[in-house]
């Protein structure tokens, strides 16, 4: 049953001027899972994300999404295949309203071109209405309904973190890459985030998560990949990872007890 | 239609001015230039204000349009309308060709590259005297006529320029408030995030660059026929800077702001004639002071506190900006 | 033919030395404050014009007094530019700062126009106008002044940034302003030094070259643009690259004016600049940097 793979990464390698960020990394992400990638700072997590989303090109190796090779294609083409992402340091469109931010996410689901937009041809209005509706749904999923009329620039950090997710959801991705969604959030916000990640997964979207908050990772993940110096240290279910000697010694540093 | 209420106000203003002040120098002479500048500024604003790509060489496209019209009509006896179309096609092609390498650049590099482009274009206008008439320019450019209605008075030109300006504004407003417009603004906000939303940022930049160039070309052709004489001076580096100033003065990312900036900057020298010698200095001072103290521009800067007061009264319950 | 080329090269190096000083000024300000100072060319004009104005007429000052005063005045303008135009707009976007400095350049030009009108002025040659013959090419003593002066200034600036405490402090500000502040560097003062130094270089360029090229209220425009081109050509933010870019641009212009067309010499300079930008955006001597996401 789990021979199905949504994302396959094979022998992936990337170095920056002599420093190897990812070294011969392989793993598979099954559909419908929350799959987490953990590891100390500098383990290569964000580099991995940048390669998966087409921003960086790997030096070697293959990335297949639903059997499509996505190495060498542009980020917007990766997005068109059904991969969306959020960013560690917010990449919001601060010059736009909350609703417009999320409506940008509907770009791939609509067709209006420059010319028909310029002349406001029939059909444009209908697409606008649809986009707005989709955007509202995405905002609602992230409990952001009440911020709909605000300017993105005026919102607090925690809300922006969720707004980024709403925007990514509006793309209707099959795979959502989340880069440290809980970073900088307080406890309540972290709990909300955890629930949101679960909701996203239940909506049928596979989540690939990079996160430092171990409590959240252990709670929310189906499987976990532990990275160390750009290669795989361990992989398995949260329980397996917690018992893994290598992980406990090398990464978590001695004795670990999870308060959950 | 709340979306276009500002547009109707602008249209009413354009229509009413010459009726209220008939045969007024400031309306039908300076006013026509202001309208022309507004067309240019609105086009440039799509590129600069919305898509966030600086251009210090926009006068080049204005010049290509103007000279294509002038050369084809005076030297080859073409019909002015055909010349306008050819001008637009030529400008569009040139803009398309240079857009790829140029728009890969960012910030200061983009500024330098567009500036270089503008200067090269200007030098060609001066040097290719056989075609362009060189520094002395080209004269005897025929005026336009619309279905036998010759544009031979200032007022008639006012109407044509006014209609073109309103058309440009209408198109700009439509674009900004659409999927393409959001893509433009998104790439201004964060290029990498825009890509991740599936926006082909390269194609989007090219599109808006070409569109701004086309608008400038059309304005150039109109300018040619309206002035009946053109010289390279009108398409210099300074004019590019003036256009940027118009966009910035009104407030970037505001179409009405661009119109406002164009009007103010067209009338300012007229009013400063009194101070003649001080003109350059005052112009520079305004530019500097504006950017230091009101970088959002006059139009947007003065409007924001007002708008914020309004929304504060409505929020947080009223969430839906209905159409 | 060879003699001609030698002549073009000598002219090119002279012009290029001027560009190099302007480009160096661009680099210093850019490094210190991330601002492209479009008023850089105006420093050249102010240096030359004020020296001419002060030494003109029967009651004019002796050149030995007028030149240093002109330099001081230009430095003052540079520091004021930083204090009253750049500093208040801290944190502004690239576009905004570009427009501020363009505004400043127009303003300074306007003041010059008001004070000195539209006439073209010249400074006397420093040490006579007896041509020096090198093969069949000729050189004015002033050309040597320009080349030698520029070389000394470049060496001086290089030494300043690499061997003095303050030079290093300015570089520290350019790397990380907050960190510089934390280790006790007075960032405000460093900015003033950087702008003052840039203005000084501009004024020197103006004084050195004006006997040959003359000056007028709007002479700074083209010089500023050329200096900026040179800085980008050499790799923006790399001071010695800027110098090399300046000399290179001078040579390109002089050779293309002599061998191809004098009317198109500026265009050829800019075309080469565009090609460099397209194929090697980090400039000829700059390092490529990766964007962080």
Short mmCIF file of N, CA, C and O in Angstrom, two decimals, chain C residues 224-282:
data_model
loop_
_atom_site.label_atom_id
_atom_site.label_comp_id
_atom_site.label_asym_id
_atom_site.label_seq_id
_atom_site.Cartn_x
_atom_site.Cartn_y
_atom_site.Cartn_z
N UNK C 224 29.02 62.53 -13.93
CA UNK C 224 28.41 61.67 -12.92
C UNK C 224 27.99 60.34 -13.53
O UNK C 224 28.29 59.27 -12.99
N UNK C 225 27.32 60.41 -14.67
CA UNK C 225 26.85 59.18 -15.32
C UNK C 225 28.03 58.30 -15.72
O UNK C 225 28.01 57.08 -15.55
N UNK C 226 29.08 58.95 -16.24
CA UNK C 226 30.27 58.18 -16.64
C UNK C 226 30.91 57.53 -15.42
O UNK C 226 31.34 56.37 -15.48
N UNK C 227 30.98 58.28 -14.35
CA UNK C 227 31.57 57.73 -13.13
C UNK C 227 30.78 56.53 -12.62
O UNK C 227 31.35 55.51 -12.24
N UNK C 228 29.47 56.66 -12.66
CA UNK C 228 28.60 55.56 -12.23
C UNK C 228 28.81 54.35 -13.14
O UNK C 228 28.97 53.21 -12.67
N UNK C 229 28.85 54.59 -14.46
CA UNK C 229 29.12 53.50 -15.41
C UNK C 229 30.43 52.82 -15.07
O UNK C 229 30.52 51.59 -15.03
N UNK C 230 31.45 53.64 -14.83
CA UNK C 230 32.78 53.09 -14.57
C UNK C 230 32.74 52.23 -13.31
O UNK C 230 33.32 51.13 -13.28
N UNK C 231 32.04 52.72 -12.29
CA UNK C 231 31.97 51.98 -11.04
C UNK C 231 31.30 50.63 -11.26
O UNK C 231 31.71 49.61 -10.71
N UNK C 232 30.25 50.61 -12.07
CA UNK C 232 29.53 49.36 -12.33
C UNK C 232 30.37 48.45 -13.23
O UNK C 232 30.44 47.24 -13.03
N UNK C 233 31.03 49.07 -14.19
CA UNK C 233 31.90 48.32 -15.09
C UNK C 233 32.95 47.56 -14.30
O UNK C 233 33.25 46.39 -14.56
N UNK C 234 33.51 48.22 -13.29
CA UNK C 234 34.58 47.60 -12.52
C UNK C 234 34.07 46.65 -11.45
O UNK C 234 34.84 45.92 -10.86
N UNK C 235 32.78 46.68 -11.19
CA UNK C 235 32.24 45.86 -10.10
C UNK C 235 31.85 46.78 -8.97
O UNK C 235 32.70 47.27 -8.25
N UNK C 236 30.54 47.01 -8.82
CA UNK C 236 30.07 48.05 -7.91
C UNK C 236 30.46 47.72 -6.47
O UNK C 236 30.31 46.60 -6.03
N UNK C 237 30.98 48.72 -5.79
CA UNK C 237 31.35 48.53 -4.41
C UNK C 237 32.79 48.08 -4.25
O UNK C 237 33.28 47.92 -3.15
N UNK C 238 33.47 47.88 -5.35
CA UNK C 238 34.88 47.50 -5.29
C UNK C 238 35.70 48.72 -5.73
O UNK C 238 35.77 49.03 -6.92
N UNK C 239 36.28 49.46 -4.78
CA UNK C 239 36.90 50.75 -5.10
C UNK C 239 37.98 50.64 -6.18
O UNK C 239 38.01 51.46 -7.10
N UNK C 240 38.83 49.63 -6.08
CA UNK C 240 39.89 49.54 -7.07
C UNK C 240 39.33 49.09 -8.43
O UNK C 240 39.82 49.46 -9.49
N UNK C 241 38.27 48.31 -8.37
CA UNK C 241 37.55 47.96 -9.60
C UNK C 241 37.00 49.21 -10.26
O UNK C 241 37.04 49.35 -11.48
N UNK C 242 36.49 50.12 -9.44
CA UNK C 242 35.93 51.37 -9.97
C UNK C 242 37.02 52.16 -10.70
O UNK C 242 36.79 52.70 -11.78
N UNK C 243 38.20 52.20 -10.10
CA UNK C 243 39.31 52.92 -10.72
C UNK C 243 39.65 52.28 -12.07
O UNK C 243 39.76 52.97 -13.10
N UNK C 244 39.78 50.96 -12.06
CA UNK C 244 40.09 50.26 -13.31
C UNK C 244 38.99 50.50 -14.32
O UNK C 244 39.26 50.75 -15.51
N UNK C 245 37.74 50.45 -13.87
CA UNK C 245 36.60 50.70 -14.75
C UNK C 245 36.67 52.09 -15.36
O UNK C 245 36.37 52.29 -16.54
N UNK C 246 37.07 53.06 -14.55
CA UNK C 246 37.17 54.43 -15.04
C UNK C 246 38.20 54.57 -16.16
O UNK C 246 37.91 55.12 -17.22
N UNK C 247 39.37 54.03 -15.91
CA UNK C 247 40.43 54.11 -16.92
C UNK C 247 40.00 53.38 -18.19
O UNK C 247 40.17 53.87 -19.31
N UNK C 248 39.40 52.20 -17.98
CA UNK C 248 38.94 51.41 -19.12
C UNK C 248 37.91 52.18 -19.94
O UNK C 248 37.99 52.24 -21.18
N UNK C 249 36.94 52.80 -19.24
CA UNK C 249 35.90 53.55 -19.94
C UNK C 249 36.52 54.71 -20.72
O UNK C 249 36.15 54.96 -21.87
N UNK C 250 37.47 55.38 -20.10
CA UNK C 250 38.15 56.48 -20.78
C UNK C 250 38.83 56.00 -22.06
O UNK C 250 38.73 56.63 -23.11
N UNK C 251 39.51 54.86 -21.94
CA UNK C 251 40.20 54.30 -23.10
C UNK C 251 39.21 53.90 -24.20
O UNK C 251 39.41 54.22 -25.38
N UNK C 252 38.13 53.22 -23.79
CA UNK C 252 37.13 52.79 -24.77
C UNK C 252 36.60 54.00 -25.53
O UNK C 252 36.52 54.00 -26.76
N UNK C 253 36.27 55.04 -24.78
CA UNK C 253 35.69 56.23 -25.41
C UNK C 253 36.67 56.89 -26.36
O UNK C 253 36.33 57.24 -27.49
N UNK C 254 37.89 57.04 -25.88
CA UNK C 254 38.88 57.74 -26.69
C UNK C 254 39.19 56.96 -27.96
O UNK C 254 39.29 57.52 -29.05
N UNK C 255 39.34 55.64 -27.82
CA UNK C 255 39.65 54.83 -28.99
C UNK C 255 38.47 54.78 -29.95
O UNK C 255 38.64 54.88 -31.17
N UNK C 256 37.24 54.66 -29.41
CA UNK C 256 36.12 54.59 -30.35
C UNK C 256 35.86 55.94 -30.98
O UNK C 256 35.42 56.01 -32.13
N UNK C 257 36.15 57.02 -30.25
CA UNK C 257 36.01 58.35 -30.86
C UNK C 257 37.01 58.49 -32.00
O UNK C 257 36.69 59.00 -33.07
N UNK C 258 38.23 58.03 -31.78
CA UNK C 258 39.26 58.18 -32.80
C UNK C 258 39.10 57.23 -33.96
O UNK C 258 39.30 57.59 -35.11
N UNK C 259 38.75 55.99 -33.66
CA UNK C 259 38.76 54.97 -34.70
C UNK C 259 37.38 54.74 -35.33
O UNK C 259 37.29 54.32 -36.48
N UNK C 260 36.31 54.98 -34.57
CA UNK C 260 34.99 54.68 -35.13
C UNK C 260 34.21 55.95 -35.42
O UNK C 260 34.04 56.34 -36.58
N UNK C 261 33.78 56.63 -34.39
CA UNK C 261 32.99 57.84 -34.62
C UNK C 261 32.96 58.65 -33.35
O UNK C 261 32.62 58.13 -32.28
N UNK C 262 33.31 59.93 -33.44
CA UNK C 262 33.33 60.72 -32.21
C UNK C 262 31.92 60.98 -31.72
O UNK C 262 31.67 61.12 -30.54
N UNK C 263 30.95 61.04 -32.66
CA UNK C 263 29.57 61.28 -32.26
C UNK C 263 29.02 60.15 -31.42
O UNK C 263 28.19 60.35 -30.54
N UNK C 264 29.46 58.93 -31.72
CA UNK C 264 28.89 57.77 -31.04
C UNK C 264 29.75 57.29 -29.87
O UNK C 264 29.49 56.25 -29.32
N UNK C 265 30.80 58.07 -29.51
CA UNK C 265 31.72 57.53 -28.49
C UNK C 265 31.00 57.24 -27.17
O UNK C 265 31.23 56.22 -26.55
N UNK C 266 30.10 58.17 -26.76
CA UNK C 266 29.37 57.94 -25.51
C UNK C 266 28.48 56.72 -25.62
O UNK C 266 28.37 55.92 -24.71
N UNK C 267 27.84 56.59 -26.81
CA UNK C 267 26.95 55.44 -27.00
C UNK C 267 27.73 54.14 -26.91
O UNK C 267 27.28 53.18 -26.29
N UNK C 268 28.92 54.12 -27.51
CA UNK C 268 29.72 52.89 -27.47
C UNK C 268 30.09 52.54 -26.03
O UNK C 268 30.01 51.38 -25.61
N UNK C 269 30.46 53.58 -25.26
CA UNK C 269 30.75 53.35 -23.85
C UNK C 269 29.58 52.70 -23.14
O UNK C 269 29.73 51.71 -22.41
N UNK C 270 28.39 53.23 -23.37
CA UNK C 270 27.22 52.69 -22.69
C UNK C 270 26.83 51.31 -23.21
O UNK C 270 26.33 50.48 -22.46
N UNK C 271 27.04 51.08 -24.50
CA UNK C 271 26.72 49.75 -25.05
C UNK C 271 27.61 48.69 -24.39
O UNK C 271 27.13 47.63 -23.97
N UNK C 272 28.89 49.03 -24.25
CA UNK C 272 29.79 48.07 -23.60
C UNK C 272 29.36 47.85 -22.15
O UNK C 272 29.34 46.73 -21.64
N UNK C 273 28.96 48.94 -21.51
CA UNK C 273 28.47 48.81 -20.14
C UNK C 273 27.27 47.85 -20.08
O UNK C 273 27.20 46.97 -19.22
N UNK C 274 26.32 48.04 -21.01
CA UNK C 274 25.13 47.17 -21.02
C UNK C 274 25.54 45.72 -21.23
O UNK C 274 25.02 44.82 -20.56
N UNK C 275 26.47 45.50 -22.14
CA UNK C 275 26.89 44.12 -22.40
C UNK C 275 27.51 43.50 -21.15
O UNK C 275 27.22 42.35 -20.81
N UNK C 276 28.31 44.31 -20.46
CA UNK C 276 28.90 43.80 -19.21
C UNK C 276 27.80 43.46 -18.22
O UNK C 276 27.80 42.41 -17.57
N UNK C 277 26.82 44.35 -18.12
CA UNK C 277 25.72 44.12 -17.17
C UNK C 277 24.95 42.85 -17.52
O UNK C 277 24.54 42.09 -16.66
N UNK C 278 24.75 42.64 -18.82
CA UNK C 278 23.96 41.48 -19.24
C UNK C 278 24.71 40.18 -18.98
O UNK C 278 24.12 39.19 -18.55
N UNK C 279 26.01 40.20 -19.27
CA UNK C 279 26.73 38.93 -19.23
C UNK C 279 27.53 38.74 -17.94
O UNK C 279 27.91 37.63 -17.60
N UNK C 280 27.81 39.82 -17.27
CA UNK C 280 28.56 39.71 -16.03
C UNK C 280 28.11 40.82 -15.09
O UNK C 280 28.84 41.79 -14.87
N UNK C 281 26.89 40.68 -14.55
CA UNK C 281 26.29 41.77 -13.79
C UNK C 281 27.13 42.22 -12.60
O UNK C 281 26.99 43.34 -12.12
N UNK C 282 28.01 41.37 -12.13
CA UNK C 282 28.81 41.79 -10.97
C UNK C 282 30.01 42.63 -11.40
O UNK C 282 30.85 42.97 -10.59
#
